[in-house]
Amino acid sequence: MIRQILAGVETEYGLLVADRGAAEQVGDAMDLVRGFPNLHFAGWNYRYESPRADLRGFRLDHLAQDPEDAKYDAGKSYGKDPDIRSDRVLPNGARFYNDHGHPEYSTPECLSLQELAIHDCAGQRVVHAAAQAFSEKSGLPVWVYKNNTDFHGASYGTHENYLVPRSVGFDRLFRDLTPLLIARQILVGAGKVGNESGPSCRYQISQRADFFVEPANAETLYRRPIFNTRDEPHSDPSRYVRLHVICGDANMIPDATARKVGLVKLGLALCESNNAPLWRVSDPVRAAQSISRDESYNFEVALESRSWTTAGEILESYFAAAENLLELDDDLRWVIDSSRELLSKVHSDFPSFSRKVDWAAKRRMIEAYLEDSGGNWNDPELRAYDLEYHNVDPDSGLHAALEQMDEVAPDPDLAKLEYYQEHVSEPTRARARSIAVTKFKSDLVDACWRTLTFNINGEFVEVDLPPEAHYPAQLADAPDVGTFVTMLRGVS
Amino acid sequence: MTDGDRLTRPIPASPDRKLGDDSGPSAPDIRKPEGGNELLRRMKKVDPDQAKRYRQRSGQ
């Protein structure tokens, strides 16, 4: 059986406060996060963060910043970094904080695709609750959007994280996963009206494709790459890397979230076993943008040797290799079967395709509006409808309307989402974080993905959380923090 | 293991195919959602200038 891959999704949400703008956004996001009304622990341990380390074996002097965006910070001081980020560790093991003016929800680490998709969806409710509290306190209307662009050239990310043995190495990861990352957008893109770089188009399937300019680098804020090389493992660096995928979109349809992560897990399983199909894409950046803008939906990809293939053929090659060479678990079996079914419908049954694919659901929604209004694709207000597809308010968001009308695949039921806002079901290290927040909060000094630190009788005790270990539910039975630490040190 | 040792190969792409060949199926039939009352009701409430006002800090 193949290795279970620990994964998480981090989403920077768009934030709009009435009568305020980007210049006030960092302060507003800090206030929004700090006003989170439900149980949490405030604090984060930054000792193990290394955003300038590169998987290729070097370290950047600094990370590039968008010069236009930097103007917003001119002459301002928000305080020290930890204060600006305003980290909250939630009772489900998630992290909620301010990242460059965006409320960011990082799911707890998950093993199964379904668990991760539910946690990602529960995160929308967490951010919405914080936005409502912020609105009540400030007296200002507040909108929160789970998207990746402001249509004016500013983008913000939805990143995926996968725990990978360091022995795999950058060269294999880049070679084996880049074609998959380019191709998967046809099934998991979130769709966008218009473009923010390059030749004009009326609609494209990816929110993010306009913003990638290099095949690989460690940047995330500017000159973004298809394949991000940040080396920040959040675990023992001698054993693991964290594959940090930054080229995906935020998905509103949970089924798409699961497929987005599942396709990368499939690629990783093939990469780790040295069985990934070999594609030589001539220009990964141009290919990603070309696929995104292809309204014929043939999704052609130029290869070296002046040949070409399609995104669908690339995906199918991974499916065939996995079927032939891997012992598939239920998750990967689902990824292959459901993806094949969707690929068979993109041309023949677009309404069925659109139930599980955000870009297609959004496109149908806009077509419905155009038919009703008599408008056309040049109407500038179409971007407002695009934006509102991503509104996380269940009473006004347009994806929420489609979900309530059973036009798209359903969200998890409300009881399950409420449960996942405060609980962890899988035996991952997120369970240790969850118990620390819910049971030993008064003893907790700081937390991060890799460690927990407690104050035990005046002494700071740091406990490492190995990501591959099994964290049993019995940890919650620890009668005191000392016993809890002892039990954590015994997990394997 | 070298590339030549790999157990799998991608589906071969014909070298004589060129980008833009009109060999694929045409664009799909896109029809509006059924029973769109709730959707259209919400869409009519959308402020058409919301996206114009929507300016964000560049994130990651």
Short mmCIF file of N, CA and C in Angstrom, two decimals, chain A residues 1-3 5 164-165 167-169 172-173 175-177 264-277 318 320-328 332, chain B residues 1-2 5-8:
data_model
loop_
_atom_site.label_atom_id
_atom_site.label_comp_id
_atom_site.label_asym_id
_atom_site.label_seq_id
_atom_site.Cartn_x
_atom_site.Cartn_y
_atom_site.Cartn_z
N MET A 1 0.85 -1.20 0.00
CA MET A 1 0.00 0.00 0.00
C MET A 1 0.88 1.25 0.00
N ILE A 2 0.46 2.27 -0.70
CA ILE A 2 1.27 3.48 -0.78
C ILE A 2 1.19 4.28 0.52
N ARG A 3 2.18 5.16 0.69
CA ARG A 3 2.29 5.96 1.90
C ARG A 3 1.11 6.95 1.98
N ILE A 5 -0.24 10.44 2.75
CA ILE A 5 0.45 11.72 2.68
C ILE A 5 -0.31 12.75 3.51
N VAL A 164 6.62 15.35 2.43
CA VAL A 164 7.33 14.51 1.46
C VAL A 164 8.71 14.16 2.01
N PRO A 165 9.16 12.92 1.86
CA PRO A 165 10.52 12.59 2.29
C PRO A 165 11.56 13.44 1.56
N SER A 167 14.40 12.73 0.77
CA SER A 167 15.20 11.93 -0.17
C SER A 167 14.68 12.01 -1.60
N VAL A 168 13.42 12.41 -1.79
CA VAL A 168 12.88 12.50 -3.16
C VAL A 168 13.63 13.58 -3.95
N GLY A 169 13.86 14.71 -3.33
CA GLY A 169 14.68 15.75 -3.95
C GLY A 169 13.93 16.65 -4.92
N ARG A 172 13.36 15.59 -9.01
CA ARG A 172 12.25 14.67 -9.33
C ARG A 172 10.91 15.32 -9.08
N LEU A 173 10.80 16.05 -7.98
CA LEU A 173 9.51 16.69 -7.68
C LEU A 173 9.13 17.66 -8.80
N ARG A 175 10.24 17.81 -11.95
CA ARG A 175 10.02 17.13 -13.23
C ARG A 175 8.69 16.39 -13.25
N ASP A 176 8.36 15.72 -12.16
CA ASP A 176 7.19 14.84 -12.17
C ASP A 176 5.88 15.55 -11.84
N LEU A 177 5.95 16.66 -11.14
CA LEU A 177 4.70 17.31 -10.73
C LEU A 177 4.31 18.50 -11.59
N VAL A 264 -2.55 15.93 -6.70
CA VAL A 264 -1.14 16.09 -6.32
C VAL A 264 -0.65 14.88 -5.55
N LYS A 265 -1.49 14.34 -4.67
CA LYS A 265 -1.09 13.12 -3.96
C LYS A 265 -0.82 11.97 -4.95
N LEU A 266 -1.64 11.91 -5.98
CA LEU A 266 -1.42 10.89 -7.01
C LEU A 266 -0.06 11.09 -7.67
N GLY A 267 0.23 12.35 -8.02
CA GLY A 267 1.53 12.65 -8.63
C GLY A 267 2.68 12.34 -7.69
N LEU A 268 2.50 12.64 -6.41
CA LEU A 268 3.57 12.36 -5.44
C LEU A 268 3.81 10.86 -5.29
N ALA A 269 2.73 10.10 -5.28
CA ALA A 269 2.89 8.64 -5.15
C ALA A 269 3.68 8.09 -6.33
N LEU A 270 3.40 8.60 -7.52
CA LEU A 270 4.15 8.15 -8.70
C LEU A 270 5.59 8.65 -8.67
N CYS A 271 5.76 9.89 -8.23
CA CYS A 271 7.11 10.47 -8.15
C CYS A 271 7.97 9.69 -7.16
N GLU A 272 7.43 9.44 -5.99
CA GLU A 272 8.21 8.75 -4.95
C GLU A 272 8.62 7.34 -5.38
N SER A 273 7.79 6.71 -6.21
CA SER A 273 8.12 5.35 -6.65
C SER A 273 8.83 5.35 -8.00
N ASN A 274 9.18 6.55 -8.48
CA ASN A 274 9.88 6.70 -9.76
C ASN A 274 9.07 6.16 -10.94
N ASN A 275 7.79 6.38 -10.90
CA ASN A 275 6.93 5.88 -11.96
C ASN A 275 6.09 6.95 -12.65
N ALA A 276 6.41 8.22 -12.40
CA ALA A 276 5.61 9.27 -13.02
C ALA A 276 5.85 9.33 -14.51
N PRO A 277 4.81 9.63 -15.29
CA PRO A 277 5.02 9.79 -16.73
C PRO A 277 5.93 10.99 -16.99
N TYR A 318 -1.13 10.06 -15.99
CA TYR A 318 -0.89 9.83 -14.55
C TYR A 318 -1.87 8.76 -14.03
N ALA A 320 -3.28 6.30 -15.73
CA ALA A 320 -2.91 4.98 -16.25
C ALA A 320 -1.67 4.44 -15.53
N ALA A 321 -0.70 5.31 -15.31
CA ALA A 321 0.52 4.85 -14.62
C ALA A 321 0.19 4.39 -13.21
N ALA A 322 -0.66 5.16 -12.52
CA ALA A 322 -1.01 4.81 -11.15
C ALA A 322 -1.77 3.48 -11.11
N GLU A 323 -2.69 3.29 -12.04
CA GLU A 323 -3.46 2.03 -12.08
C GLU A 323 -2.56 0.84 -12.35
N ASN A 324 -1.57 1.04 -13.20
CA ASN A 324 -0.70 -0.08 -13.59
C ASN A 324 0.37 -0.39 -12.55
N LEU A 325 0.79 0.64 -11.80
CA LEU A 325 2.02 0.47 -11.04
C LEU A 325 1.87 0.69 -9.54
N LEU A 326 0.74 1.18 -9.09
CA LEU A 326 0.57 1.44 -7.67
C LEU A 326 -0.55 0.58 -7.10
N GLU A 327 -0.44 0.32 -5.81
CA GLU A 327 -1.55 -0.32 -5.10
C GLU A 327 -2.40 0.82 -4.54
N LEU A 328 -3.47 1.14 -5.23
CA LEU A 328 -4.22 2.36 -4.93
C LEU A 328 -5.04 2.21 -3.65
N LEU A 332 -7.15 7.57 -3.75
CA LEU A 332 -6.59 7.71 -5.10
C LEU A 332 -7.48 7.03 -6.14
N MET B 1 17.83 5.59 -11.15
CA MET B 1 17.04 5.21 -12.34
C MET B 1 17.04 6.35 -13.36
N THR B 2 17.35 6.07 -14.58
CA THR B 2 17.32 7.10 -15.63
C THR B 2 15.95 7.14 -16.28
N ASP B 5 14.90 4.05 -17.95
CA ASP B 5 14.52 2.89 -17.15
C ASP B 5 13.08 2.95 -16.67
N ARG B 6 12.42 4.04 -16.94
CA ARG B 6 11.09 4.23 -16.36
C ARG B 6 10.12 3.17 -16.89
N LEU B 7 9.24 2.79 -15.98
CA LEU B 7 8.32 1.72 -16.33
C LEU B 7 7.13 2.22 -17.13
N THR B 8 6.87 3.50 -17.06
CA THR B 8 5.70 4.00 -17.77
C THR B 8 6.11 5.08 -18.75
#
